PDB file of C-alpha atoms in Angstrom:
ATOM      1  CA  SER A   1      -0.072  -0.031   0.078  1.00 66.00           C
ATOM      2  CA  LYS A   2       0.982   3.610  -0.263  1.00 73.00           C
ATOM      3  CA  PHE A   3       0.933   4.048   3.389  1.00 73.00           C
ATOM      4  CA  PHE A   4       3.348   1.189   3.700  1.00 72.00           C
ATOM      5  CA  ILE A   5       5.942   3.148   1.495  1.00 73.00           C
ATOM      6  CA  ILE A   6       5.537   6.367   3.264  1.00 79.00           C
ATOM      7  CA  LEU A   7       6.075   4.304   6.680  1.00 74.00           C
ATOM      8  CA  ILE A   8       9.286   2.843   5.473  1.00 74.00           C
ATOM      9  CA  ILE A   9      10.450   6.444   4.376  1.00 78.00           C
ATOM     10  CA  ILE A  10       9.571   7.710   7.898  1.00 78.00           C
ATOM     11  CA  PHE A  11      11.404   4.611   9.412  1.00 76.00           C
ATOM     12  CA  ILE A  12      14.479   5.401   7.322  1.00 75.00           C
ATOM     13  CA  ALA A  13      14.572   8.888   8.177  1.00 79.00           C
ATOM     14  CA  ILE A  14      14.202   8.101  12.059  1.00 77.00           C
ATOM     15  CA  TYR A  15      16.849   5.058  11.839  1.00 76.00           C
ATOM     16  CA  SER A  16      19.345   7.615   9.998  1.00 74.00           C
ATOM     17  CA  SER A  17      19.238  10.122  13.016  1.00 78.00           C
ATOM     18  CA  ILE A  18      20.076   6.950  15.156  1.00 77.00           C
ATOM     19  CA  LEU A  19      22.767   6.144  13.020  1.00 72.00           C
ATOM     20  CA  PHE A  20      24.339   9.718  12.924  1.00 71.00           C
ATOM     21  CA  SER A  21      23.828  10.110  16.672  1.00 72.00           C
ATOM     22  CA  GLY A  22      26.531   7.829  17.011  1.00 70.00           C
ATOM     23  CA  SER A  23      24.550   5.483  19.750  1.00 75.00           C
ATOM     24  CA  ARG A  24      25.975   1.812  19.336  1.00 76.00           C
ATOM     25  CA  SER A  25      23.088   0.465  21.761  1.00 76.00           C
ATOM     26  CA  GLY A  26      20.590   2.885  20.030  1.00 77.00           C
ATOM     27  CA  ILE A  27      21.458   1.128  16.520  1.00 77.00           C
ATOM     28  CA  LEU A  28      21.291  -2.356  18.021  1.00 77.00           C
ATOM     29  CA  ILE A  29      17.690  -1.691  19.380  1.00 78.00           C
ATOM     30  CA  ALA A  30      16.857   0.111  16.247  1.00 76.00           C
ATOM     31  CA  SER A  31      18.005  -3.032  14.142  1.00 75.00           C
ATOM     32  CA  ILE A  32      16.131  -5.463  16.366  1.00 75.00           C
ATOM     33  CA  ALA A  33      12.972  -3.246  15.918  1.00 72.00           C
ATOM     34  CA  LEU A  34      13.476  -3.314  12.104  1.00 72.00           C
ATOM     35  CA  ILE A  35      13.520  -7.149  12.073  1.00 74.00           C
ATOM     36  CA  ILE A  36      10.531  -7.466  14.228  1.00 68.00           C
ATOM     37  CA  PHE A  37       8.854  -4.847  12.065  1.00 68.00           C
ATOM     38  CA  LEU A  38       9.611  -6.802   8.874  1.00 68.00           C
ATOM     39  CA  VAL A  39       8.412 -10.259  10.405  1.00 70.00           C
ATOM     40  CA  LEU A  40       5.090  -8.712  11.551  1.00 63.00           C
ATOM     41  CA  ILE A  41       4.366  -7.347   8.147  1.00 66.00           C
ATOM     42  CA  PHE A  42       5.233 -10.149   5.805  1.00 67.00           C
ATOM     43  CA  ARG A  43       4.477 -13.037   8.233  1.00 65.00           C
ATOM     44  CA  ASN A  44       0.784 -13.170   7.074  1.00 61.00           C
ATOM     45  CA  ASN A  45       0.487 -10.841   4.507  1.00 62.00           C
ATOM     46  CA  PHE A  46       2.799 -11.858   1.772  1.00 59.00           C
ATOM     47  CA  THR A  47       2.463 -14.647  -0.955  1.00 64.00           C
ATOM     48  CA  PHE A  48       4.778 -15.031  -3.934  1.00 63.00           C
ATOM     49  CA  ASN A  49       2.962 -13.986  -7.100  1.00 68.00           C
ATOM     50  CA  PHE A  50       3.599 -11.542  -9.761  1.00 70.00           C
ATOM     51  CA  ASN A  51       1.826  -8.801  -8.470  1.00 72.00           C
ATOM     52  CA  ASN A  52       3.691  -8.653  -5.094  1.00 69.00           C
ATOM     53  CA  ILE A  53       7.095  -9.026  -6.505  1.00 71.00           C
ATOM     54  CA  LYS A  54       6.246  -6.087  -8.908  1.00 72.00           C
ATOM     55  CA  LYS A  55       5.495  -3.961  -5.783  1.00 70.00           C
ATOM     56  CA  ILE A  56       8.898  -5.104  -4.044  1.00 69.00           C
ATOM     57  CA  LEU A  57      10.478  -3.990  -7.184  1.00 73.00           C
ATOM     58  CA  TYR A  58       8.592  -0.670  -7.013  1.00 70.00           C
ATOM     59  CA  PHE A  59       9.627  -0.529  -3.280  1.00 68.00           C
ATOM     60  CA  ASN A  60      13.242  -0.850  -3.867  1.00 69.00           C
ATOM     61  CA  ILE A  61      13.292   1.949  -6.674  1.00 73.00           C
ATOM     62  CA  ILE A  62      12.357   4.313  -3.595  1.00 68.00           C
ATOM     63  CA  PHE A  63      14.327   2.348  -0.984  1.00 68.00           C
ATOM     64  CA  ILE A  64      17.578   1.667  -2.459  1.00 70.00           C
ATOM     65  CA  PRO A  65      18.456   5.360  -3.504  1.00 73.00           C
ATOM     66  CA  LEU A  66      17.498   6.599   0.021  1.00 68.00           C
ATOM     67  CA  LEU A  67      19.734   3.762   1.601  1.00 67.00           C
ATOM     68  CA  PHE A  68      22.519   4.759  -0.673  1.00 70.00           C
ATOM     69  CA  PHE A  69      22.285   8.354   0.160  1.00 70.00           C
ATOM     70  CA  VAL A  70      22.389   7.639   3.981  1.00 66.00           C
ATOM     71  CA  LEU A  71      25.269   5.166   3.691  1.00 65.00           C
ATOM     72  CA  THR A  72      27.304   7.691   1.543  1.00 69.00           C
ATOM     73  CA  HIS A  73      26.917  10.506   4.284  1.00 66.00           C
ATOM     74  CA  LEU A  74      27.536   7.815   7.167  1.00 65.00           C
ATOM     75  CA  THR A  75      30.967   7.082   5.638  1.00 64.00           C
ATOM     76  CA  ARG A  76      32.038  10.663   5.950  1.00 69.00           C
ATOM     77  CA  ASP A  77      30.610  11.471   9.461  1.00 66.00           C
ATOM     78  CA  GLN A  78      33.041  11.870  12.161  1.00 70.00           C
ATOM     79  CA  LYS A  79      31.206  10.260  14.776  1.00 69.00           C
ATOM     80  CA  ILE A  80      30.649   7.382  12.902  1.00 68.00           C
ATOM     81  CA  LYS A  81      34.268   7.101  12.265  1.00 71.00           C
ATOM     82  CA  GLU A  82      34.795   7.689  16.318  1.00 73.00           C
ATOM     83  CA  MET A  83      32.196   5.114  17.138  1.00 71.00           C
ATOM     84  CA  VAL A  84      33.841   2.490  15.001  1.00 73.00           C
ATOM     85  CA  VAL A  85      37.469   3.302  16.403  1.00 74.00           C
ATOM     86  CA  THR A  86      35.920   2.941  19.896  1.00 73.00           C
ATOM     87  CA  THR A  87      34.093  -0.258  18.999  1.00 73.00           C
ATOM     88  CA  LYS A  88      37.610  -1.814  17.695  1.00 77.00           C
ATOM     89  CA  ASN A  89      39.389  -0.708  20.914  1.00 75.00           C
ATOM     90  CA  GLN A  90      36.581  -1.942  23.165  1.00 72.00           C
ATOM     91  CA  PHE A  91      36.641  -5.360  21.028  1.00 75.00           C
ATOM     92  CA  ASN A  92      40.532  -5.547  21.523  1.00 78.00           C
ATOM     93  CA  GLU A  93      40.153  -4.642  25.315  1.00 70.00           C
ATOM     94  CA  PHE A  94      37.581  -7.203  25.786  1.00 72.00           C
ATOM     95  CA  LYS A  95      39.589  -9.907  24.167  1.00 76.00           C
ATOM     96  CA  ARG A  96      42.363  -9.140  26.806  1.00 77.00           C
ATOM     97  CA  GLY A  97      39.866  -9.616  29.664  1.00 74.00           C
ATOM     98  CA  LYS A  98      38.755  -6.011  30.498  1.00 75.00           C
ATOM     99  CA  ALA A  99      35.491  -5.055  30.939  1.00 73.00           C
ATOM    100  CA  PRO A 100      33.638  -2.419  28.688  1.00 76.00           C
ATOM    101  CA  LEU A 101      33.390   1.082  30.019  1.00 77.00           C
ATOM    102  CA  ARG A 102      29.782   0.963  30.554  1.00 82.00           C
ATOM    103  CA  TRP A 103      30.102  -2.176  32.996  1.00 85.00           C
ATOM    104  CA  LEU A 104      32.702  -0.177  34.801  1.00 86.00           C
ATOM    105  CA  LEU A 105      30.297   2.662  35.313  1.00 89.00           C
ATOM    106  CA  TRP A 106      27.497   0.578  36.484  1.00 91.00           C
ATOM    107  CA  GLN A 107      30.100  -0.917  38.944  1.00 91.00           C
ATOM    108  CA  ASP A 108      31.020   2.547  40.149  1.00 91.00           C
ATOM    109  CA  THR A 109      27.490   3.776  40.380  1.00 92.00           C
ATOM    110  CA  SER A 110      26.533   0.704  42.415  1.00 92.00           C
ATOM    111  CA  LYS A 111      28.962   1.799  44.905  1.00 92.00           C
ATOM    112  CA  MET A 112      27.374   5.127  45.002  1.00 92.00           C
ATOM    113  CA  ILE A 113      24.030   3.673  45.783  1.00 93.00           C
ATOM    114  CA  GLN A 114      25.547   1.388  48.557  1.00 93.00           C
ATOM    115  CA  GLN A 115      26.717   4.359  50.261  1.00 92.00           C
ATOM    116  CA  SER A 116      23.541   6.340  50.367  1.00 90.00           C
ATOM    117  CA  LYS A 117      20.787   3.792  49.144  1.00 89.00           C
ATOM    118  CA  TRP A 118      17.659   5.088  51.018  1.00 92.00           C
ATOM    119  CA  TYR A 119      17.923   8.736  50.531  1.00 91.00           C
ATOM    120  CA  GLY A 120      20.446   8.879  47.549  1.00 91.00           C
ATOM    121  CA  HIS A 121      22.794  11.759  47.068  1.00 92.00           C
ATOM    122  CA  GLY A 122      20.277  14.469  45.721  1.00 90.00           C
ATOM    123  CA  TYR A 123      18.761  15.450  42.415  1.00 88.00           C
ATOM    124  CA  ASN A 124      21.224  16.180  39.712  1.00 86.00           C
ATOM    125  CA  SER A 125      24.273  15.393  41.866  1.00 89.00           C
ATOM    126  CA  PHE A 126      25.720  12.152  39.978  1.00 90.00           C
ATOM    127  CA  SER A 127      28.391  14.263  37.932  1.00 87.00           C
ATOM    128  CA  ALA A 128      29.519  16.137  40.981  1.00 88.00           C
ATOM    129  CA  ILE A 129      29.619  12.792  43.465  1.00 90.00           C
ATOM    130  CA  TYR A 130      30.836  10.405  40.752  1.00 88.00           C
ATOM    131  CA  PRO A 131      34.659  11.471  40.762  1.00 85.00           C
ATOM    132  CA  LYS A 132      34.968  10.329  44.311  1.00 88.00           C
ATOM    133  CA  PHE A 133      33.768   6.660  43.185  1.00 89.00           C
ATOM    134  CA  GLN A 134      35.480   6.533  39.811  1.00 86.00           C
ATOM    135  CA  SER A 135      37.811   3.396  39.268  1.00 83.00           C
ATOM    136  CA  LEU A 136      41.198   3.773  37.795  1.00 80.00           C
ATOM    137  CA  GLU A 137      39.922   1.515  35.068  1.00 80.00           C
ATOM    138  CA  VAL A 138      37.246   3.898  34.005  1.00 77.00           C
ATOM    139  CA  ARG A 139      39.867   7.149  33.921  1.00 76.00           C
ATOM    140  CA  GLN A 140      42.115   4.843  31.589  1.00 71.00           C
ATOM    141  CA  GLN A 141      39.471   4.164  29.018  1.00 67.00           C
ATOM    142  CA  ARG A 142      38.161   7.751  28.984  1.00 68.00           C
ATOM    143  CA  ALA A 143      41.841   8.717  28.176  1.00 66.00           C
ATOM    144  CA  ILE A 144      41.650   6.269  25.260  1.00 63.00           C
ATOM    145  CA  GLY A 145      38.425   7.894  23.936  1.00 60.00           C
ATOM    146  CA  LEU A 146      40.124  11.296  24.319  1.00 63.00           C
ATOM    147  CA  GLU A 147      42.863  10.163  22.019  1.00 62.00           C
ATOM    148  CA  ASN A 148      40.322   9.035  19.422  1.00 59.00           C
ATOM    149  CA  ALA A 149      37.999  11.804  19.573  1.00 59.00           C
ATOM    150  CA  HIS A 150      37.180  14.147  16.490  1.00 59.00           C
ATOM    151  CA  GLN A 151      37.483  17.115  18.604  1.00 62.00           C
ATOM    152  CA  PRO A 152      39.037  17.737  22.302  1.00 61.00           C
ATOM    153  CA  TYR A 153      36.965  17.735  25.391  1.00 57.00           C
ATOM    154  CA  VAL A 154      37.215  17.169  29.199  1.00 57.00           C
ATOM    155  CA  PRO A 155      37.157  13.627  30.193  1.00 57.00           C
ATOM    156  CA  LEU A 156      34.532  14.080  32.818  1.00 69.00           C
ATOM    157  CA  VAL A 157      31.600  11.235  33.339  1.00 77.00           C
ATOM    158  CA  ALA A 158      28.191  13.170  33.298  1.00 81.00           C
ATOM    159  CA  HIS A 159      25.943  10.316  33.444  1.00 86.00           C
ATOM    160  CA  ALA A 160      26.057   6.696  34.404  1.00 87.00           C
ATOM    161  CA  HIS A 161      25.215   5.166  31.202  1.00 88.00           C
ATOM    162  CA  SER A 162      21.863   3.679  32.838  1.00 92.00           C
ATOM    163  CA  ASP A 163      19.030   6.171  33.949  1.00 93.00           C
ATOM    164  CA  PHE A 164      17.850   3.482  36.413  1.00 93.00           C
ATOM    165  CA  LEU A 165      21.117   3.371  38.099  1.00 93.00           C
ATOM    166  CA  GLU A 166      21.770   7.016  38.117  1.00 93.00           C
ATOM    167  CA  PHE A 167      18.087   7.608  39.423  1.00 93.00           C
ATOM    168  CA  LEU A 168      18.764   5.356  42.393  1.00 93.00           C
ATOM    169  CA  SER A 169      22.006   7.163  43.162  1.00 93.00           C
ATOM    170  CA  GLU A 170      20.355  10.421  43.193  1.00 93.00           C
ATOM    171  CA  TRP A 171      16.822   9.720  44.544  1.00 93.00           C
ATOM    172  CA  GLY A 172      17.727   6.445  46.790  1.00 93.00           C
ATOM    173  CA  LEU A 173      15.344   3.742  47.208  1.00 92.00           C
ATOM    174  CA  LEU A 174      12.774   5.797  48.884  1.00 92.00           C
ATOM    175  CA  GLY A 175      12.577   7.879  45.771  1.00 89.00           C
ATOM    176  CA  ALA A 176      12.335   4.923  43.540  1.00 89.00           C
ATOM    177  CA  PHE A 177       9.571   3.490  45.334  1.00 89.00           C
ATOM    178  CA  LEU A 178       7.664   6.659  45.842  1.00 90.00           C
ATOM    179  CA  ILE A 179       8.042   8.277  42.310  1.00 87.00           C
ATOM    180  CA  PHE A 180       9.657   5.798  39.688  1.00 89.00           C
ATOM    181  CA  LEU A 181       8.182   2.425  40.488  1.00 91.00           C
ATOM    182  CA  PRO A 182       4.324   3.491  40.822  1.00 92.00           C
ATOM    183  CA  TYR A 183       4.534   5.444  37.316  1.00 92.00           C
ATOM    184  CA  CYS A 184       6.000   2.474  35.701  1.00 93.00           C
ATOM    185  CA  LEU A 185       3.504  -0.052  37.135  1.00 93.00           C
ATOM    186  CA  HIS A 186       0.570   2.269  36.188  1.00 94.00           C
ATOM    187  CA  LEU A 187       1.774   2.419  32.511  1.00 94.00           C
ATOM    188  CA  LEU A 188       2.123  -1.296  32.643  1.00 92.00           C
ATOM    189  CA  LYS A 189      -1.136  -1.588  33.841  1.00 93.00           C
ATOM    190  CA  VAL A 190      -2.883   0.706  31.282  1.00 93.00           C
ATOM    191  CA  PHE A 191      -0.753  -1.526  28.731  1.00 90.00           C
ATOM    192  CA  LEU A 192      -2.005  -4.932  29.668  1.00 89.00           C
ATOM    193  CA  PHE A 193      -5.826  -4.086  30.181  1.00 90.00           C
ATOM    194  CA  SER A 194      -6.520  -1.377  28.088  1.00 87.00           C
ATOM    195  CA  PHE A 195      -9.481  -1.557  25.311  1.00 86.00           C
ATOM    196  CA  SER A 196      -7.370   0.392  22.825  1.00 85.00           C
ATOM    197  CA  ASN A 197      -5.247  -0.866  20.525  1.00 81.00           C
ATOM    198  CA  ALA A 198      -3.692   2.528  19.814  1.00 83.00           C
ATOM    199  CA  SER A 199      -3.093   2.982  23.410  1.00 89.00           C
ATOM    200  CA  ARG A 200      -1.503  -0.369  23.710  1.00 86.00           C
ATOM    201  CA  LEU A 201       0.845   0.405  20.917  1.00 82.00           C
ATOM    202  CA  MET A 202       1.737   3.786  22.064  1.00 87.00           C
ATOM    203  CA  LEU A 203       2.583   2.389  25.628  1.00 90.00           C
ATOM    204  CA  ALA A 204       4.527  -0.467  23.950  1.00 86.00           C
ATOM    205  CA  GLY A 205       6.789   2.183  22.854  1.00 86.00           C
ATOM    206  CA  CYS A 206       7.118   3.823  26.042  1.00 91.00           C
ATOM    207  CA  ILE A 207       7.776   0.401  28.012  1.00 90.00           C
ATOM    208  CA  THR A 208      10.750  -0.094  25.538  1.00 86.00           C
ATOM    209  CA  PHE A 209      12.089   3.379  26.363  1.00 90.00           C
ATOM    210  CA  LEU A 210      11.978   2.284  30.016  1.00 92.00           C
ATOM    211  CA  ILE A 211      13.725  -0.775  29.315  1.00 88.00           C
ATOM    212  CA  TYR A 212      16.324   0.943  27.268  1.00 88.00           C
ATOM    213  CA  CYS A 213      16.736   3.197  30.471  1.00 91.00           C
ATOM    214  CA  LEU A 214      18.409   0.111  31.953  1.00 91.00           C
ATOM    215  CA  ILE A 215      21.343   0.161  29.791  1.00 87.00           C
ATOM    216  CA  ASP A 216      21.572   3.960  28.579  1.00 88.00           C
ATOM    217  CA  PHE A 217      20.530   7.270  29.364  1.00 88.00           C
ATOM    218  CA  PRO A 218      17.761   8.498  26.768  1.00 88.00           C
ATOM    219  CA  SER A 219      15.749  10.352  29.552  1.00 90.00           C
ATOM    220  CA  ARG A 220      18.509  12.792  29.814  1.00 87.00           C
ATOM    221  CA  THR A 221      18.189  14.085  26.248  1.00 86.00           C
ATOM    222  CA  PRO A 222      15.429  16.670  26.508  1.00 91.00           C
ATOM    223  CA  ALA A 223      13.996  15.758  23.293  1.00 89.00           C
ATOM    224  CA  CYS A 224      13.531  11.834  24.309  1.00 88.00           C
ATOM    225  CA  LEU A 225      12.077  12.573  27.437  1.00 92.00           C
ATOM    226  CA  VAL A 226       9.595  15.238  25.976  1.00 94.00           C
ATOM    227  CA  MET A 227       8.577  12.564  23.278  1.00 92.00           C
ATOM    228  CA  PHE A 228       8.241   9.726  26.128  1.00 94.00           C
ATOM    229  CA  SER A 229       6.003  11.961  28.329  1.00 95.00           C
ATOM    230  CA  VAL A 230       3.772  13.102  25.219  1.00 95.00           C
ATOM    231  CA  VAL A 231       3.374   9.356  23.979  1.00 94.00           C
ATOM    232  CA  ALA A 232       2.599   8.227  27.543  1.00 95.00           C
ATOM    233  CA  GLY A 233       0.225  10.820  28.160  1.00 95.00           C
ATOM    234  CA  LEU A 234      -1.691  10.276  24.775  1.00 94.00           C
ATOM    235  CA  GLY A 235      -1.489   6.266  25.395  1.00 93.00           C
ATOM    236  CA  VAL A 236      -3.137   6.747  28.880  1.00 94.00           C
ATOM    237  CA  GLY A 237      -5.736   9.210  27.359  1.00 93.00           C
ATOM    238  CA  TYR A 238      -6.700   7.055  24.610  1.00 90.00           C
ATOM    239  CA  SER A 239      -7.259   4.174  27.163  1.00 91.00           C
ATOM    240  CA  LYS A 240      -9.466   6.151  29.246  1.00 89.00           C
ATOM    241  CA  ILE A 241     -11.764   7.245  26.198  1.00 88.00           C
ATOM    242  CA  SER A 242     -11.764   3.664  25.143  1.00 83.00           C
ATOM    243  CA  SER A 243     -12.602   2.484  28.391  1.00 79.00           C
ATOM    244  CA  SER A 244     -15.826   5.210  28.655  1.00 78.00           C
ATOM    245  CA  ILE A 245     -17.110   3.870  25.376  1.00 76.00           C
ATOM    246  CA  ASN A 246     -16.891   0.459  26.174  1.00 66.00           C
TER     247      ASN A 246
END
């Protein structure tokens, strides 16, 4: 359908923005999403006949030039080059028995949480408190990243690479139980028991976002946090409307 072609073009635009951001975990999740998307589309709605093959050819006329345009620009982008170099360095370090930087950050943040596990260290305090708990391995790996960066920067750690752990370090277990956990459980409840497919679809995206917060820090980007909040609000709102109708 024409809508399917428009959907693919929009998906390419979104996927390209993830590639150009230099987020390797984002690229991994986007790739998984693409595979799931294609499986859902073609699982029950495709048969090999002349008309369908012709449609695939028409689709490739649009898709291949767009893909070529994106890949051409990717090879010139400095962030992509930096990402490739960082990945190679981490892979070599992993073969030598050294843990990735993200794992080391999680270990350091866990030590922060243990020191003040009930009340936390205070809102937006992570970057100020973290140097006290920073391990030598993290400093060494940050120095490697500085050598391969496309522009100079001060190698300070601003985030824990896990919104979940960073939230616990700042707000403690009391903050998590009073604020974070009830909100997540409410979204999950609406997702499971809503009468609206549109609501469940939007909240599925929100739940995926929250799962991603376990291994990265998307909520620290204002655009991502605003998008999540808007979609979550729309999902809950659609659920209430559908419940009142039914």
